[in-house]
PDB file of C-alpha atoms in Angstrom:
ATOM      1  CA  MET A 472     -22.207-161.286 -14.167  1.00  0.00           C
ATOM      2  CA  TYR A 473     -22.045-165.096 -14.128  1.00  0.00           C
ATOM      3  CA  ILE A 474     -23.417-165.259 -10.609  1.00  0.00           C
ATOM      4  CA  SER A 475     -26.456-163.125 -11.363  1.00  0.00           C
ATOM      5  CA  SER A 476     -27.372-165.273 -14.377  1.00  0.00           C
ATOM      6  CA  ALA A 477     -26.983-168.490 -12.375  1.00  0.00           C
ATOM      7  CA  TYR A 478     -28.312-167.519  -8.951  1.00  0.00           C
ATOM      8  CA  GLY A 479     -30.037-164.174  -9.361  1.00  0.00           C
ATOM      9  CA  SER A 480     -29.382-160.591  -8.309  1.00  0.00           C
ATOM     10  CA  LYS A 481     -29.380-161.346  -4.559  1.00  0.00           C
ATOM     11  CA  ALA A 482     -26.448-163.729  -4.990  1.00  0.00           C
ATOM     12  CA  ARG A 483     -24.650-161.098  -7.086  1.00  0.00           C
ATOM     13  CA  ILE A 484     -25.044-158.499  -4.330  1.00  0.00           C
ATOM     14  CA  PHE A 485     -23.950-161.044  -1.715  1.00  0.00           C
ATOM     15  CA  THR A 486     -20.834-161.870  -3.763  1.00  0.00           C
ATOM     16  CA  ILE A 487     -20.005-158.182  -4.174  1.00  0.00           C
ATOM     17  CA  LEU A 488     -20.307-157.693  -0.406  1.00  0.00           C
ATOM     18  CA  LEU A 489     -18.047-160.689   0.248  1.00  0.00           C
ATOM     19  CA  LEU A 490     -15.432-159.384  -2.194  1.00  0.00           C
ATOM     20  CA  PHE A 491     -15.615-155.948  -0.600  1.00  0.00           C
ATOM     21  CA  LEU A 492     -15.120-157.473   2.853  1.00  0.00           C
ATOM     22  CA  LEU A 493     -12.185-159.584   1.625  1.00  0.00           C
ATOM     23  CA  LEU A 494     -10.450-156.629  -0.003  1.00  0.00           C
ATOM     24  CA  TYR A 495     -11.175-154.348   2.958  1.00  0.00           C
ATOM     25  CA  LEU A 496      -9.590-156.808   5.387  1.00  0.00           C
ATOM     26  CA  CYS A 497      -6.596-157.243   3.057  1.00  0.00           C
ATOM     27  CA  ILE A 498      -6.114-153.460   2.965  1.00  0.00           C
ATOM     28  CA  ILE A 499      -6.191-153.337   6.761  1.00  0.00           C
ATOM     29  CA  ALA A 500      -3.669-156.187   6.983  1.00  0.00           C
ATOM     30  CA  TYR A 501      -1.307-154.462   4.552  1.00  0.00           C
ATOM     31  CA  LEU A 502      -1.634-151.119   6.340  1.00  0.00           C
ATOM     32  CA  LEU A 503      -0.804-152.735   9.669  1.00  0.00           C
ATOM     33  CA  LEU A 504       2.234-154.366   8.088  1.00  0.00           C
ATOM     34  CA  ILE A 505       3.308-151.008   6.665  1.00  0.00           C
ATOM     35  CA  ARG A 506       2.969-149.402  10.087  1.00  0.00           C
ATOM     36  CA  ASP A 507       4.868-152.191  11.825  1.00  0.00           C
ATOM     37  CA  PHE A 508       7.677-152.292   9.251  1.00  0.00           C
ATOM     38  CA  CYS A 509       8.070-148.612   8.383  1.00  0.00           C
ATOM     39  CA  SER A 510       7.915-147.193  11.904  1.00  0.00           C
ATOM     40  CA  PRO A 511      11.251-148.733  12.997  1.00  0.00           C
ATOM     41  CA  LEU A 512      12.786-147.687   9.684  1.00  0.00           C
ATOM     42  CA  ILE A 513      11.717-144.066  10.192  1.00  0.00           C
ATOM     43  CA  GLU A 514      12.907-144.207  13.805  1.00  0.00           C
ATOM     44  CA  TYR A 515      16.294-145.455  12.636  1.00  0.00           C
ATOM     45  CA  ILE A 516      16.707-142.945   9.786  1.00  0.00           C
ATOM     46  CA  PHE A 517      15.601-139.849  11.693  1.00  0.00           C
ATOM     47  CA  THR A 518      16.778-141.014  15.168  1.00  0.00           C
ATOM     48  CA  ILE A 519      13.398-140.332  16.743  1.00  0.00           C
ATOM     49  CA  THR A 520      10.939-142.468  18.665  1.00  0.00           C
ATOM     50  CA  LEU A 521       7.474-142.770  17.173  1.00  0.00           C
ATOM     51  CA  THR A 522       4.481-143.169  19.438  1.00  0.00           C
ATOM     52  CA  TYR A 523       1.613-145.495  18.641  1.00  0.00           C
ATOM     53  CA  TRP A 524      -0.457-142.635  17.252  1.00  0.00           C
ATOM     54  CA  GLN A 525       2.373-141.364  15.063  1.00  0.00           C
ATOM     55  CA  GLY A 526       2.639-144.857  13.573  1.00  0.00           C
ATOM     56  CA  THR A 527      -1.108-144.782  12.994  1.00  0.00           C
ATOM     57  CA  TYR A 528      -0.793-141.398  11.263  1.00  0.00           C
ATOM     58  CA  LEU A 529       1.934-142.902   9.070  1.00  0.00           C
ATOM     59  CA  MET A 530      -0.461-145.708   8.168  1.00  0.00           C
ATOM     60  CA  LEU A 531      -3.236-143.236   7.313  1.00  0.00           C
ATOM     61  CA  LEU A 532      -0.847-141.114   5.255  1.00  0.00           C
ATOM     62  CA  THR A 533       0.074-144.204   3.253  1.00  0.00           C
ATOM     63  CA  LEU A 534      -3.615-144.923   2.713  1.00  0.00           C
ATOM     64  CA  ILE A 535      -4.303-141.345   1.579  1.00  0.00           C
ATOM     65  CA  ILE A 536      -1.410-141.471  -0.895  1.00  0.00           C
ATOM     66  CA  LEU A 537      -2.216-144.913  -2.359  1.00  0.00           C
ATOM     67  CA  LEU A 538      -6.024-144.879  -2.357  1.00  0.00           C
ATOM     68  CA  PRO A 539      -6.489-142.603  -5.410  1.00  0.00           C
ATOM     69  CA  PHE A 540      -4.221-144.870  -7.463  1.00  0.00           C
ATOM     70  CA  CYS A 541      -6.160-147.960  -6.392  1.00  0.00           C
ATOM     71  CA  CYS A 542      -9.522-146.458  -7.351  1.00  0.00           C
ATOM     72  CA  LEU A 543      -8.647-145.692 -10.967  1.00  0.00           C
ATOM     73  CA  GLN A 544     -10.539-147.320 -13.817  1.00  0.00           C
ATOM     74  CA  SER A 545      -7.333-148.977 -14.993  1.00  0.00           C
ATOM     75  CA  LEU A 546      -4.437-150.027 -12.779  1.00  0.00           C
ATOM     76  CA  THR A 547      -1.770-149.162 -15.362  1.00  0.00           C
ATOM     77  CA  ALA A 548      -0.705-146.303 -13.097  1.00  0.00           C
ATOM     78  CA  LEU A 549       0.622-148.962 -10.715  1.00  0.00           C
ATOM     79  CA  LYS A 550       2.619-150.884 -13.333  1.00  0.00           C
ATOM     80  CA  CYS A 551       5.978-149.849 -11.873  1.00  0.00           C
ATOM     81  CA  THR A 552       5.034-151.198  -8.455  1.00  0.00           C
ATOM     82  CA  SER A 553       5.662-154.774  -9.575  1.00  0.00           C
ATOM     83  CA  PHE A 554       9.300-153.881 -10.261  1.00  0.00           C
ATOM     84  CA  ILE A 555       9.523-152.131  -6.891  1.00  0.00           C
ATOM     85  CA  SER A 556       8.003-155.126  -5.117  1.00  0.00           C
ATOM     86  CA  ILE A 557      10.466-157.531  -6.774  1.00  0.00           C
ATOM     87  CA  CYS A 558      13.348-155.257  -5.757  1.00  0.00           C
ATOM     88  CA  SER A 559      12.082-155.152  -2.172  1.00  0.00           C
ATOM     89  CA  ILE A 560      11.813-158.951  -2.048  1.00  0.00           C
ATOM     90  CA  VAL A 561      15.352-159.292  -3.410  1.00  0.00           C
ATOM     91  CA  LEU A 562      16.597-156.811  -0.801  1.00  0.00           C
ATOM     92  CA  LEU A 563      14.760-158.680   1.951  1.00  0.00           C
ATOM     93  CA  SER A 564      16.253-161.982   0.778  1.00  0.00           C
ATOM     94  CA  ILE A 565      19.746-160.510   0.777  1.00  0.00           C
ATOM     95  CA  CYS A 566      19.280-159.117   4.299  1.00  0.00           C
ATOM     96  CA  ILE A 567      17.937-162.410   5.644  1.00  0.00           C
ATOM     97  CA  SER A 568      20.744-164.361   3.974  1.00  0.00           C
ATOM     98  CA  TYR A 569      23.382-161.996   5.351  1.00  0.00           C
ATOM     99  CA  ARG A 570      21.962-162.183   8.878  1.00  0.00           C
ATOM    100  CA  THR A 571      21.713-165.972   8.697  1.00  0.00           C
ATOM    101  CA  ILE A 572      25.316-166.390   7.511  1.00  0.00           C
ATOM    102  CA  GLU A 573      26.444-163.974  10.219  1.00  0.00           C
ATOM    103  CA  LYS A 574      24.688-165.965  12.957  1.00  0.00           C
ATOM    104  CA  ILE A 575      25.943-169.302  11.616  1.00  0.00           C
ATOM    105  CA  ASN A 576      29.543-168.063  11.504  1.00  0.00           C
ATOM    106  CA  ASN A 577      29.337-166.755  15.091  1.00  0.00           C
ATOM    107  CA  ASN A 578      27.615-169.943  16.347  1.00  0.00           C
ATOM    108  CA  LEU A 579      24.631-167.968  17.634  1.00  0.00           C
ATOM    109  CA  ILE A 580      22.012-170.451  16.427  1.00  0.00           C
ATOM    110  CA  GLU A 581      20.971-173.135  18.879  1.00  0.00           C
ATOM    111  CA  TRP A 582      20.108-175.915  16.456  1.00  0.00           C
ATOM    112  CA  ASN A 583      18.612-178.138  19.167  1.00  0.00           C
ATOM    113  CA  SER A 584      16.020-175.544  20.139  1.00  0.00           C
ATOM    114  CA  ILE A 585      14.482-175.252  16.655  1.00  0.00           C
ATOM    115  CA  LYS A 586      11.050-176.859  16.515  1.00  0.00           C
ATOM    116  CA  TYR A 587      10.480-178.231  13.005  1.00  0.00           C
ATOM    117  CA  ILE A 588       7.181-180.023  13.715  1.00  0.00           C
ATOM    118  CA  SER A 589       4.667-179.123  16.370  1.00  0.00           C
ATOM    119  CA  TYR A 590       1.911-181.378  17.642  1.00  0.00           C
ATOM    120  CA  SER A 591       0.478-178.778  19.983  1.00  0.00           C
ATOM    121  CA  SER A 592      -2.887-177.328  19.043  1.00  0.00           C
ATOM    122  CA  ILE A 593      -1.883-174.013  20.640  1.00  0.00           C
ATOM    123  CA  ASP A 594       1.040-173.654  18.225  1.00  0.00           C
ATOM    124  CA  ILE A 595      -1.208-174.437  15.274  1.00  0.00           C
ATOM    125  CA  LEU A 596      -3.738-171.833  16.401  1.00  0.00           C
ATOM    126  CA  PHE A 597      -0.908-169.341  16.847  1.00  0.00           C
ATOM    127  CA  ALA A 598       0.246-169.893  13.249  1.00  0.00           C
ATOM    128  CA  PHE A 599      -3.244-169.914  11.705  1.00  0.00           C
ATOM    129  CA  PRO A 600      -3.624-166.104  11.364  1.00  0.00           C
ATOM    130  CA  ILE A 601      -0.310-165.902   9.522  1.00  0.00           C
ATOM    131  CA  ILE A 602      -1.323-168.672   7.134  1.00  0.00           C
ATOM    132  CA  SER A 603      -4.791-167.219   6.528  1.00  0.00           C
ATOM    133  CA  ILE A 604      -3.521-163.685   5.859  1.00  0.00           C
ATOM    134  CA  SER A 605      -0.905-165.098   3.489  1.00  0.00           C
ATOM    135  CA  TYR A 606      -3.633-166.907   1.623  1.00  0.00           C
ATOM    136  CA  LEU A 607      -6.090-164.005   1.556  1.00  0.00           C
ATOM    137  CA  CYS A 608      -3.614-161.323   0.556  1.00  0.00           C
ATOM    138  CA  HIS A 609      -2.196-163.190  -2.420  1.00  0.00           C
ATOM    139  CA  PHE A 610      -5.175-164.039  -4.564  1.00  0.00           C
ATOM    140  CA  ASN A 611      -4.691-164.220  -8.318  1.00  0.00           C
ATOM    141  CA  VAL A 612      -7.412-162.519 -10.326  1.00  0.00           C
ATOM    142  CA  LEU A 613     -10.881-161.742  -9.103  1.00  0.00           C
ATOM    143  CA  PRO A 614     -13.652-162.717 -11.539  1.00  0.00           C
TER     144      PRO A 614
END
């Protein structure tokens, strides 16, 4: 609304297309994360081995289940997901802390091999997709 009054209807359409592209790429990133994280969990629980295509079907099933909730006029149907996401972060923090304490107690960490600062441009380029996805997938409120 503000863009169309300042720059015209073409800028409004351009902004809508950019927002659509941003959200589309964020959905793809989240679905790939779901496939990569849930496939080993399903393999562990059911003692099966998932193929690449079965992981892709799992990703599509997740999309089919969540898409109707995301397309509602109001997102109040997803209000319990914030509690679930906080619980999952707490669980992840507990698991990481447990594994870290376990490795420290067994002297399995080679402290000299940890690279705290890198001056290599290859390492920076390797980390850039992680940083950019973290930035793009955690926006506050769209105007």
